[in-house]
Short mmCIF file of C-alpha atoms and ligand atoms in Angstrom, two decimals:
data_model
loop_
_atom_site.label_atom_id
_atom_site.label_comp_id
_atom_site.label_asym_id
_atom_site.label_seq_id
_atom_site.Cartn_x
_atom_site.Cartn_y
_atom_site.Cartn_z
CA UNK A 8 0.00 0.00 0.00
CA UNK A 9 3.02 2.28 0.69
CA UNK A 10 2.75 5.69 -0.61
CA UNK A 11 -0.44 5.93 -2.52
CA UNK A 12 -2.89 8.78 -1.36
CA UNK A 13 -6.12 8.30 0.43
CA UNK A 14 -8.73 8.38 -0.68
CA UNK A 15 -12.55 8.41 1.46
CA UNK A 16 -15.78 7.89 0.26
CA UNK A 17 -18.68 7.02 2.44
CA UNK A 18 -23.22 6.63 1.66
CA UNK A 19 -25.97 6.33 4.15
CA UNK A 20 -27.48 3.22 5.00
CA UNK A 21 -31.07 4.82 4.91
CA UNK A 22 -33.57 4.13 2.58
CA UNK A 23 -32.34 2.10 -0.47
CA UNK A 24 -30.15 3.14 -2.99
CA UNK A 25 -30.63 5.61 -6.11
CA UNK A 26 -29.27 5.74 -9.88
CA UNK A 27 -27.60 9.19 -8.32
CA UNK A 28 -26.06 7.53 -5.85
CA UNK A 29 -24.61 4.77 -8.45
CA UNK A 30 -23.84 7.48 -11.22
CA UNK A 31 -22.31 10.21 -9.19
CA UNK A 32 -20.27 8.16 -6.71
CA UNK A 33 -20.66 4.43 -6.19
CA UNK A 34 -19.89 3.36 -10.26
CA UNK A 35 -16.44 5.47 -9.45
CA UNK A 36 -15.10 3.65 -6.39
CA UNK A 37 -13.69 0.13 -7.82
CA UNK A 38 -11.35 2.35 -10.70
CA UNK A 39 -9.92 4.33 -7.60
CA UNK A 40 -8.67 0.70 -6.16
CA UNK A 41 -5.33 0.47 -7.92
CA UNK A 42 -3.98 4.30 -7.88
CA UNK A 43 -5.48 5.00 -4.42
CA UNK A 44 -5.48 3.63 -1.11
CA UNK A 45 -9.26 3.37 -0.80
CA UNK A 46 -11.58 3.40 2.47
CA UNK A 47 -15.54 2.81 1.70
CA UNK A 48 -17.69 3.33 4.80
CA UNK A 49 -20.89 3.09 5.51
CA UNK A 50 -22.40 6.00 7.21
CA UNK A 51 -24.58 4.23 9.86
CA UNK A 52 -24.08 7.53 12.35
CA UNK A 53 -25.54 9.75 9.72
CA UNK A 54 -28.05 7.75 8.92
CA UNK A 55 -29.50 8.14 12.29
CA UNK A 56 -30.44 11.74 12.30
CA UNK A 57 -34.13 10.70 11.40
CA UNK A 58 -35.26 7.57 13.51
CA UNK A 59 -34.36 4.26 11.74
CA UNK A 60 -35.98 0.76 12.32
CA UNK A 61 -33.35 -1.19 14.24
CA UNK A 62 -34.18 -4.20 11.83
CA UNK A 63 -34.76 -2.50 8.99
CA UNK A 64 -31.34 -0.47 9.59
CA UNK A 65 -29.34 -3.77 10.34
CA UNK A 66 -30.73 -5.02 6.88
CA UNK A 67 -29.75 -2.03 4.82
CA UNK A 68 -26.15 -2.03 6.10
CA UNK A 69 -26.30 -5.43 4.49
CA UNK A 70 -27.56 -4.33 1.26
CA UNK A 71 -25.29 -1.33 1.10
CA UNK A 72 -22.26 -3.73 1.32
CA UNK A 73 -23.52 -5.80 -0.81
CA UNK A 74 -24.36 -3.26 -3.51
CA UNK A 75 -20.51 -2.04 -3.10
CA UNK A 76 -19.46 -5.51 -3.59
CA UNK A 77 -21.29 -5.53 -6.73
CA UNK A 78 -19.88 -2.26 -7.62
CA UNK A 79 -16.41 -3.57 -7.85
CA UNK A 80 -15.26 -2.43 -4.54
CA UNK A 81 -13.07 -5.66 -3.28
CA UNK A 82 -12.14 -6.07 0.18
CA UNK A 83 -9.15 -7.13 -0.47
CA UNK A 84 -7.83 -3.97 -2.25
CA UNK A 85 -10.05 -1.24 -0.02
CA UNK A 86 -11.03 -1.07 3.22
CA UNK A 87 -14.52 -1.29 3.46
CA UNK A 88 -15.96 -0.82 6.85
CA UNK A 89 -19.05 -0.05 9.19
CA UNK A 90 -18.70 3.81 10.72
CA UNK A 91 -20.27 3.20 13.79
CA UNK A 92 -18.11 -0.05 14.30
CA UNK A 93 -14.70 2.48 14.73
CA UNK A 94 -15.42 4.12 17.62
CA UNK A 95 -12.75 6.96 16.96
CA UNK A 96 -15.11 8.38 14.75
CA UNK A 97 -17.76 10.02 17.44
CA UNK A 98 -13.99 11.02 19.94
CA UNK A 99 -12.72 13.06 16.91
CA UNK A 100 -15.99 14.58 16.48
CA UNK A 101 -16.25 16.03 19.55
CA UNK A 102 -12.93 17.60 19.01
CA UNK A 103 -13.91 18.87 15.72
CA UNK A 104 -17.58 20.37 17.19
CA UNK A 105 -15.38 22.45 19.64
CA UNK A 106 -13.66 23.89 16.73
CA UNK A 107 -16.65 24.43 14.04
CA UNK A 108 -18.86 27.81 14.50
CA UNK A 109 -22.78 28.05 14.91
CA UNK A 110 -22.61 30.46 11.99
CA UNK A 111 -20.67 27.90 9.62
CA UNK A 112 -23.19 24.90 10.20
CA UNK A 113 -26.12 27.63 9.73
CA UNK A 114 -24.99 28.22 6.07
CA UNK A 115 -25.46 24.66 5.04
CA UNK A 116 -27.60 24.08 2.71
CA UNK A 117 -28.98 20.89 3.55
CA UNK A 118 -29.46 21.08 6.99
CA UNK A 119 -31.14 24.23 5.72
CA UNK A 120 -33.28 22.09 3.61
CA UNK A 121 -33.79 19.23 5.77
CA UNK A 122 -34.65 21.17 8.63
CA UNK A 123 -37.41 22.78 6.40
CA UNK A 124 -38.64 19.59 5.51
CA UNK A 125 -39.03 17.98 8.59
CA UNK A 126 -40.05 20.74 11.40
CA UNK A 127 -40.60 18.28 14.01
CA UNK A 128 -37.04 16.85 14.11
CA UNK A 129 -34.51 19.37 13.69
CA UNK A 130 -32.20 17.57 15.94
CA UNK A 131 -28.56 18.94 16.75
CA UNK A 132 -27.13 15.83 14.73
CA UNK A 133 -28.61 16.92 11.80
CA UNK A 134 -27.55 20.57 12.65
CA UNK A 135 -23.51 19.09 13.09
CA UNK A 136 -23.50 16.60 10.46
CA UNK A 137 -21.03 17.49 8.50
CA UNK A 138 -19.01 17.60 11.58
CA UNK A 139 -18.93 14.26 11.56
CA UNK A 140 -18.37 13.71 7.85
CA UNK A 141 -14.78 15.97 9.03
CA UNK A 142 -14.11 13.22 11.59
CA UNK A 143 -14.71 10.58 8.97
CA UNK A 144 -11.83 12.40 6.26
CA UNK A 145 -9.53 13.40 8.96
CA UNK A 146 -9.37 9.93 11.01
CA UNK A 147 -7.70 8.56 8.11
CA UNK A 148 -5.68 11.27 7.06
CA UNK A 149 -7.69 11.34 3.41
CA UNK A 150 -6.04 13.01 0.70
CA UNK A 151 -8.98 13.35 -0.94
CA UNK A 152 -12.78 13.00 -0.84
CA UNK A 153 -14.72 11.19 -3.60
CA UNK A 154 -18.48 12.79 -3.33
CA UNK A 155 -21.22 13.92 -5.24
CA UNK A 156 -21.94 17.78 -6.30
CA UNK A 157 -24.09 18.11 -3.36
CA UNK A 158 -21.46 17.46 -1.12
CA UNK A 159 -18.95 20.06 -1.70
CA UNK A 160 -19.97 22.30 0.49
CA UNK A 161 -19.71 19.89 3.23
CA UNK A 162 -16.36 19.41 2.47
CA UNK A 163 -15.67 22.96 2.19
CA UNK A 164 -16.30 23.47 5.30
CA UNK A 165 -14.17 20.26 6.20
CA UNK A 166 -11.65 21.44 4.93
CA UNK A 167 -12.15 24.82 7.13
CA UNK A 168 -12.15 23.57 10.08
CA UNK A 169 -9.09 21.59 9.48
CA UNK A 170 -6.82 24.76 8.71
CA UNK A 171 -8.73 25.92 12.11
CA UNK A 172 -7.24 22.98 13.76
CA UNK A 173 -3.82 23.24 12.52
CA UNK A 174 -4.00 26.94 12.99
CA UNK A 175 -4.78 26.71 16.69
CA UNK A 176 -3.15 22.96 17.51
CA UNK A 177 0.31 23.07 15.16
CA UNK A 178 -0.34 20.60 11.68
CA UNK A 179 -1.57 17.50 13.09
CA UNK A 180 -4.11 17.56 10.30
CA UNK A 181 -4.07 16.86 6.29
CA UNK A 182 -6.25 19.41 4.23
CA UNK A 183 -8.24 16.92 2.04
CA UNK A 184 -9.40 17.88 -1.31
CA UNK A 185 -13.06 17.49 -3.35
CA UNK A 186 -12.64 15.01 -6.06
CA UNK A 187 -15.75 14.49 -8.21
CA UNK A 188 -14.75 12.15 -10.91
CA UNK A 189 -17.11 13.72 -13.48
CA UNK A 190 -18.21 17.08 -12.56
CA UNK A 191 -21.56 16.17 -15.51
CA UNK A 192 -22.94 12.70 -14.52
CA UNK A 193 -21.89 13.78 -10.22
CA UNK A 194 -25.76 15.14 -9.88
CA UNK A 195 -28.26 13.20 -11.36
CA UNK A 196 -32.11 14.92 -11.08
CA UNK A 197 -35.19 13.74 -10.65
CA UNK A 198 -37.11 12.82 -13.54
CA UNK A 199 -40.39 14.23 -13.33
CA UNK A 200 -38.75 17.24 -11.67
CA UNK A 201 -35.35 17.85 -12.88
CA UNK A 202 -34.19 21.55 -11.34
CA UNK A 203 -34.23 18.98 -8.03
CA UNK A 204 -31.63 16.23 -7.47
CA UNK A 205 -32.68 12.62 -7.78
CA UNK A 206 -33.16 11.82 -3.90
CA UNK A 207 -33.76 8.78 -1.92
CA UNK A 208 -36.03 10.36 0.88
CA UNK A 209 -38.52 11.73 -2.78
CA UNK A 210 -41.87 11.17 -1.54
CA UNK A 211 -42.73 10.61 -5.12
CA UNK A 212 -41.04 7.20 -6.10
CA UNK A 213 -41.46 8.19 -9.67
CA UNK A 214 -38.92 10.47 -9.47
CA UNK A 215 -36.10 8.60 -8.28
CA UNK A 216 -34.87 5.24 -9.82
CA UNK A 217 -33.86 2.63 -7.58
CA UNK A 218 -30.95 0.17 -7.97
CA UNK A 219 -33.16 -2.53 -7.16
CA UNK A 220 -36.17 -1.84 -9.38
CA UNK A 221 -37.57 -3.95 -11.34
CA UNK A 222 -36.83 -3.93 -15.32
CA UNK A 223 -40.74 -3.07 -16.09
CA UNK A 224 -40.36 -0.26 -13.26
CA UNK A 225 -37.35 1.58 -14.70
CA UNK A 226 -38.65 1.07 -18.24
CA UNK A 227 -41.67 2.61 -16.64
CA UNK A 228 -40.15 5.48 -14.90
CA UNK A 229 -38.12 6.52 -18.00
CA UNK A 230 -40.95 6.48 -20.19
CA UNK A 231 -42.79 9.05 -18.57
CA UNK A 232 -39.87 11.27 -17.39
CA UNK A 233 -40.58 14.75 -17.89
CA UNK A 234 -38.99 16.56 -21.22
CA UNK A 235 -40.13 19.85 -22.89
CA UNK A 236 -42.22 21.27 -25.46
CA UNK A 237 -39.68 20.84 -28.12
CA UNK A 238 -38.42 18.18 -29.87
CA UNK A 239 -34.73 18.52 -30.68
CA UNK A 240 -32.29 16.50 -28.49
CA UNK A 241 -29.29 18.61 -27.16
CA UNK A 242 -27.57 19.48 -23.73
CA UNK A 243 -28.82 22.73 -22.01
CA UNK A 244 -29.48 22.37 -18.63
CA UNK A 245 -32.17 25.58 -17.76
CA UNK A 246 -33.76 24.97 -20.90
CA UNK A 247 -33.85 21.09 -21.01
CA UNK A 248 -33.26 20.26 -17.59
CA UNK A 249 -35.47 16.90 -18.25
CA UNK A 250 -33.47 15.75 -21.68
CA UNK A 251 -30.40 16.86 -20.28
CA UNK A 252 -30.26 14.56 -17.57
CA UNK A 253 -31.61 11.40 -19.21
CA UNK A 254 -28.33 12.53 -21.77
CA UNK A 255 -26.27 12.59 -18.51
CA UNK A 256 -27.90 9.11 -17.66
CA UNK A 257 -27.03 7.88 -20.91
CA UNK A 258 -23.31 9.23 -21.16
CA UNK A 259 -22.41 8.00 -17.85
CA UNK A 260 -23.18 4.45 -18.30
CA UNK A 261 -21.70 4.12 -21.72
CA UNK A 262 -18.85 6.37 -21.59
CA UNK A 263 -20.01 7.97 -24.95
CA UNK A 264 -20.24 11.96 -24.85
CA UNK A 265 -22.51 14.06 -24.37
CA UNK A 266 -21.03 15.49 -27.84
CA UNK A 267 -21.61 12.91 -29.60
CA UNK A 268 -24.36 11.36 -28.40
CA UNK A 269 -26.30 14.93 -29.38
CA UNK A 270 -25.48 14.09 -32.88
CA UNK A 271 -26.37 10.48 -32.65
CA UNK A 272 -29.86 11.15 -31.61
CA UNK A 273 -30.16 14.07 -33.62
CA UNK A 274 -33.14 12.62 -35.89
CA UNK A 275 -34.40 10.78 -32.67
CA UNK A 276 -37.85 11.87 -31.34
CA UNK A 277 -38.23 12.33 -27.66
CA UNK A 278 -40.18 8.79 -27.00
CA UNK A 279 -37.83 6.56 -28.82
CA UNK A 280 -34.75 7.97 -26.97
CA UNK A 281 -36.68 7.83 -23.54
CA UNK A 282 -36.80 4.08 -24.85
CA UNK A 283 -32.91 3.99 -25.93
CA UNK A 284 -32.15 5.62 -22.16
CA UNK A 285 -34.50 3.15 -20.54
CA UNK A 286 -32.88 0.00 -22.36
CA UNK A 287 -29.24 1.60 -21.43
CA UNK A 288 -30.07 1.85 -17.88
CA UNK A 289 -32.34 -1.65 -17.37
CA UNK A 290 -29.36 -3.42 -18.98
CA UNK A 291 -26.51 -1.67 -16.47
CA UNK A 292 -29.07 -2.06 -13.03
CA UNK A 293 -30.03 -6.12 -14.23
CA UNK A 294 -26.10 -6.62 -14.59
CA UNK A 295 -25.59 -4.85 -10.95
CA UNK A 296 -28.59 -6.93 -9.35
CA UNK A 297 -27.52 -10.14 -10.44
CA UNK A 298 -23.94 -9.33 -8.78
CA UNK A 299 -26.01 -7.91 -5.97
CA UNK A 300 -28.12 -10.72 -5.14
CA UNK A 301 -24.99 -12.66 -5.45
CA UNK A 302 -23.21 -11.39 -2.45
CA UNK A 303 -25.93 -10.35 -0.28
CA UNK A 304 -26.88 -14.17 0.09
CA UNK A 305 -23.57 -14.52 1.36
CA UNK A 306 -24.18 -12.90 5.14
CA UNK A 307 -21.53 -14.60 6.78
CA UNK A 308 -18.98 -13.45 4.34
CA UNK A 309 -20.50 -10.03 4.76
CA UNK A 310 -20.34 -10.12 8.27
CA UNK A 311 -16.57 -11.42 7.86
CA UNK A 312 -16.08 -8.37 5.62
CA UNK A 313 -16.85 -5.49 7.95
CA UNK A 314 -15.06 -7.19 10.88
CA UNK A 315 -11.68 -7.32 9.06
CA UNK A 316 -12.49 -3.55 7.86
CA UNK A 317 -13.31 -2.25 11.27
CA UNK A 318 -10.00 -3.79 12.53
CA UNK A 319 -7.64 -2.31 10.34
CA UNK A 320 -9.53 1.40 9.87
CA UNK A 321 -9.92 0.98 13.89
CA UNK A 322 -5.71 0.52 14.05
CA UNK A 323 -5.54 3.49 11.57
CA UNK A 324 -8.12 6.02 13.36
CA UNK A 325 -6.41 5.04 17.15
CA UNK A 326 -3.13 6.40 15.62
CA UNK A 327 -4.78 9.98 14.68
CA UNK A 328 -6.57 10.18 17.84
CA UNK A 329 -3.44 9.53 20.02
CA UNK A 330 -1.68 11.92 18.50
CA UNK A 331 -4.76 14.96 18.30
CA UNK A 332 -5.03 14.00 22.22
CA UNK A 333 -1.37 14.78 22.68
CA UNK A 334 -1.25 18.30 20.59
CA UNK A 335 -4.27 19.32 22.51
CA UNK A 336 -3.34 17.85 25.74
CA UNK A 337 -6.11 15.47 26.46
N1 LIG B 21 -23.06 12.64 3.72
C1 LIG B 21 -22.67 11.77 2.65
C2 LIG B 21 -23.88 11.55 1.73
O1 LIG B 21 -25.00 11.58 2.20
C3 LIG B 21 -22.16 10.44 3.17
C4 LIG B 21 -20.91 10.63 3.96
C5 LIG B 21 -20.75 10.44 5.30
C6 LIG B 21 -19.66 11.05 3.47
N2 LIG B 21 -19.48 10.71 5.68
C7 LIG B 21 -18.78 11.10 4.59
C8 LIG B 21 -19.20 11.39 2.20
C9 LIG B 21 -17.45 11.51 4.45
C10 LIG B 21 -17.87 11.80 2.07
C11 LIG B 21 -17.01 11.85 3.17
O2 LIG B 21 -23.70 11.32 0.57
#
């Protein structure tokens, strides 16, 4: 492992995965595993800032894994591994509360969102959670932070309070950078509403595709994606927010351009291209599923998986937190 950079990447258990989620960060992860020393976790902590079914949480953990797995992501070249199984992760983040600002963790847009959302549950987790995202990067001395557009201002701010920390404590910390692997395909919207991002917690499942939908219900959910009143298939995001993104859809799973795939569907009408991106996609989420379905009957060797992950990202986060305890003399 040696010398290579670190890289961290990390998704919520909650709620089951979306297309976004496999587009803008998950389809990324296994082409890290050769240049980069690579640590997947699953965010089990964050998940937790809206009540979760113990059973139904336990299960998802499962099905994240397993979805990883099917990604690419092999345990034997990355460190895959269950956040709330490292304990370090909740020390440092007490540290790193005592140096974040009120006013910083106001100006976050999602919690600014969220909080809106839900009114009744505005909880001070939610208010600090990208506090703990910091603790996640920093534990493991990331070099950089594999995330989705929606992320970087959490990791702005990350990277804020780490020059605090070094300013105030001498450089105990690394600064870790964004890295979005494709700045195009890293937000993917919904499709009957496409000025919003394709999100899990939509309360209108028609929006968001699921990784493990069924072939009829993504051909389904394609097909009546919302477009525009023209009929001429290019990439322009305010004007044809709706085409646009099925084009990002389509480019990202096939690696062909956005350039060129404009001229290749230049004579295409609006329904048979919702049918080309449908096909595209179906093919890509039946491949993943099989693989899926695959590993996550295997829950001993799942089990076995985040074990041997916890131990060594456990042996790496004690290291960090001995020596932040000793600059700050704790
Ligand atoms: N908040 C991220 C998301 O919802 C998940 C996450 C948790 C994360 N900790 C992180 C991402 C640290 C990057 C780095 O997508």
């Amino acid at each position: 492992m040696g010398s290579k950079q670190v890289i961290f990447s990390a998704v919520q258990p909650s709620g089951k995965l979306t297309l976004g989620n496999y587009i803008g960060v998950i389809s990324h992860w296994s082409n890290m595993q050769k240049m980069y020393n690579c640590m997947y976790s699953i965010a089990d902590l964050h998940a937790i800032t809206v009540k979760q079914e113990k059973k139904v949480l336990k299960k998802q953990v499962l099905d994240t894994l397993a979805m990883y797995l099917a990604a690419g992501i092999h345990p034997k070249s990355s460190i895959i591994f269950l956040q709330s199984e490292v304990k370090e992760h909740c020390q440092l983040y007490w540290i790193l509360n005592c140096c974040t600002y009120f006013g910083e963790l106001m100006r976050m847009t999602q919690f600014k969102s969220k909080s809106k959302i839900n009114t009744k549950n505005v909880n001070i987790g939610l208010f600090s959670y990208p506090v703990l995202m910091a603790a996640d990067i920093l534990l493991y001395q990331s070099d950089k932070v594999l995330i989705g557009k929606d992320q970087i201002q959490h990791i702005e701010l990350v990277r804020n309070i780490t020059r605090r920390i070094n300013f105030l404590y001498g450089k105990i910390m690394k600064t870790p950078e964004v890295y979005i692997p494709n700045l195009y395909s890293a937000k993917i919207m919904s499709l009957l509403n496409p000025m919003h991002k394709m999100s899990k917690s939509d309360v209108n499942k028609n929006n968001v595709i699921f990784l493990l939908d069924s072939i009829q219900c993504i051909v389904k959910k394609i097909t009546q994606a919302v477009t525009d009143s023209g009929n001429k298939i290019f990439y322009d995001v305010y004007k044809k927010a709706g085409i646009s993104n099925l084009l990002n859809i389509y480019s990202s799973l096939t690696g062909v351009s956005i350039s060129e795939l404009e001229v290749m569907f230049e004579k295409t009408t609006y329904k048979d291209f919702k049918f080309l991106v449908a096909k595209i996609v179906s093919k890509k989420l039946y491949q993943l599923q099989e693989k899926f379905y695959y590993f996550r009957n295997k829950e001993l060797y799942l089990r076995d998986i985040l074990n041997d992950g916890a131990c060594v990202a456990k042996m790496k986060a004690q290291k960090t937190i001995d020596r932040i305890y000793h600059a700050i003399g704790i």
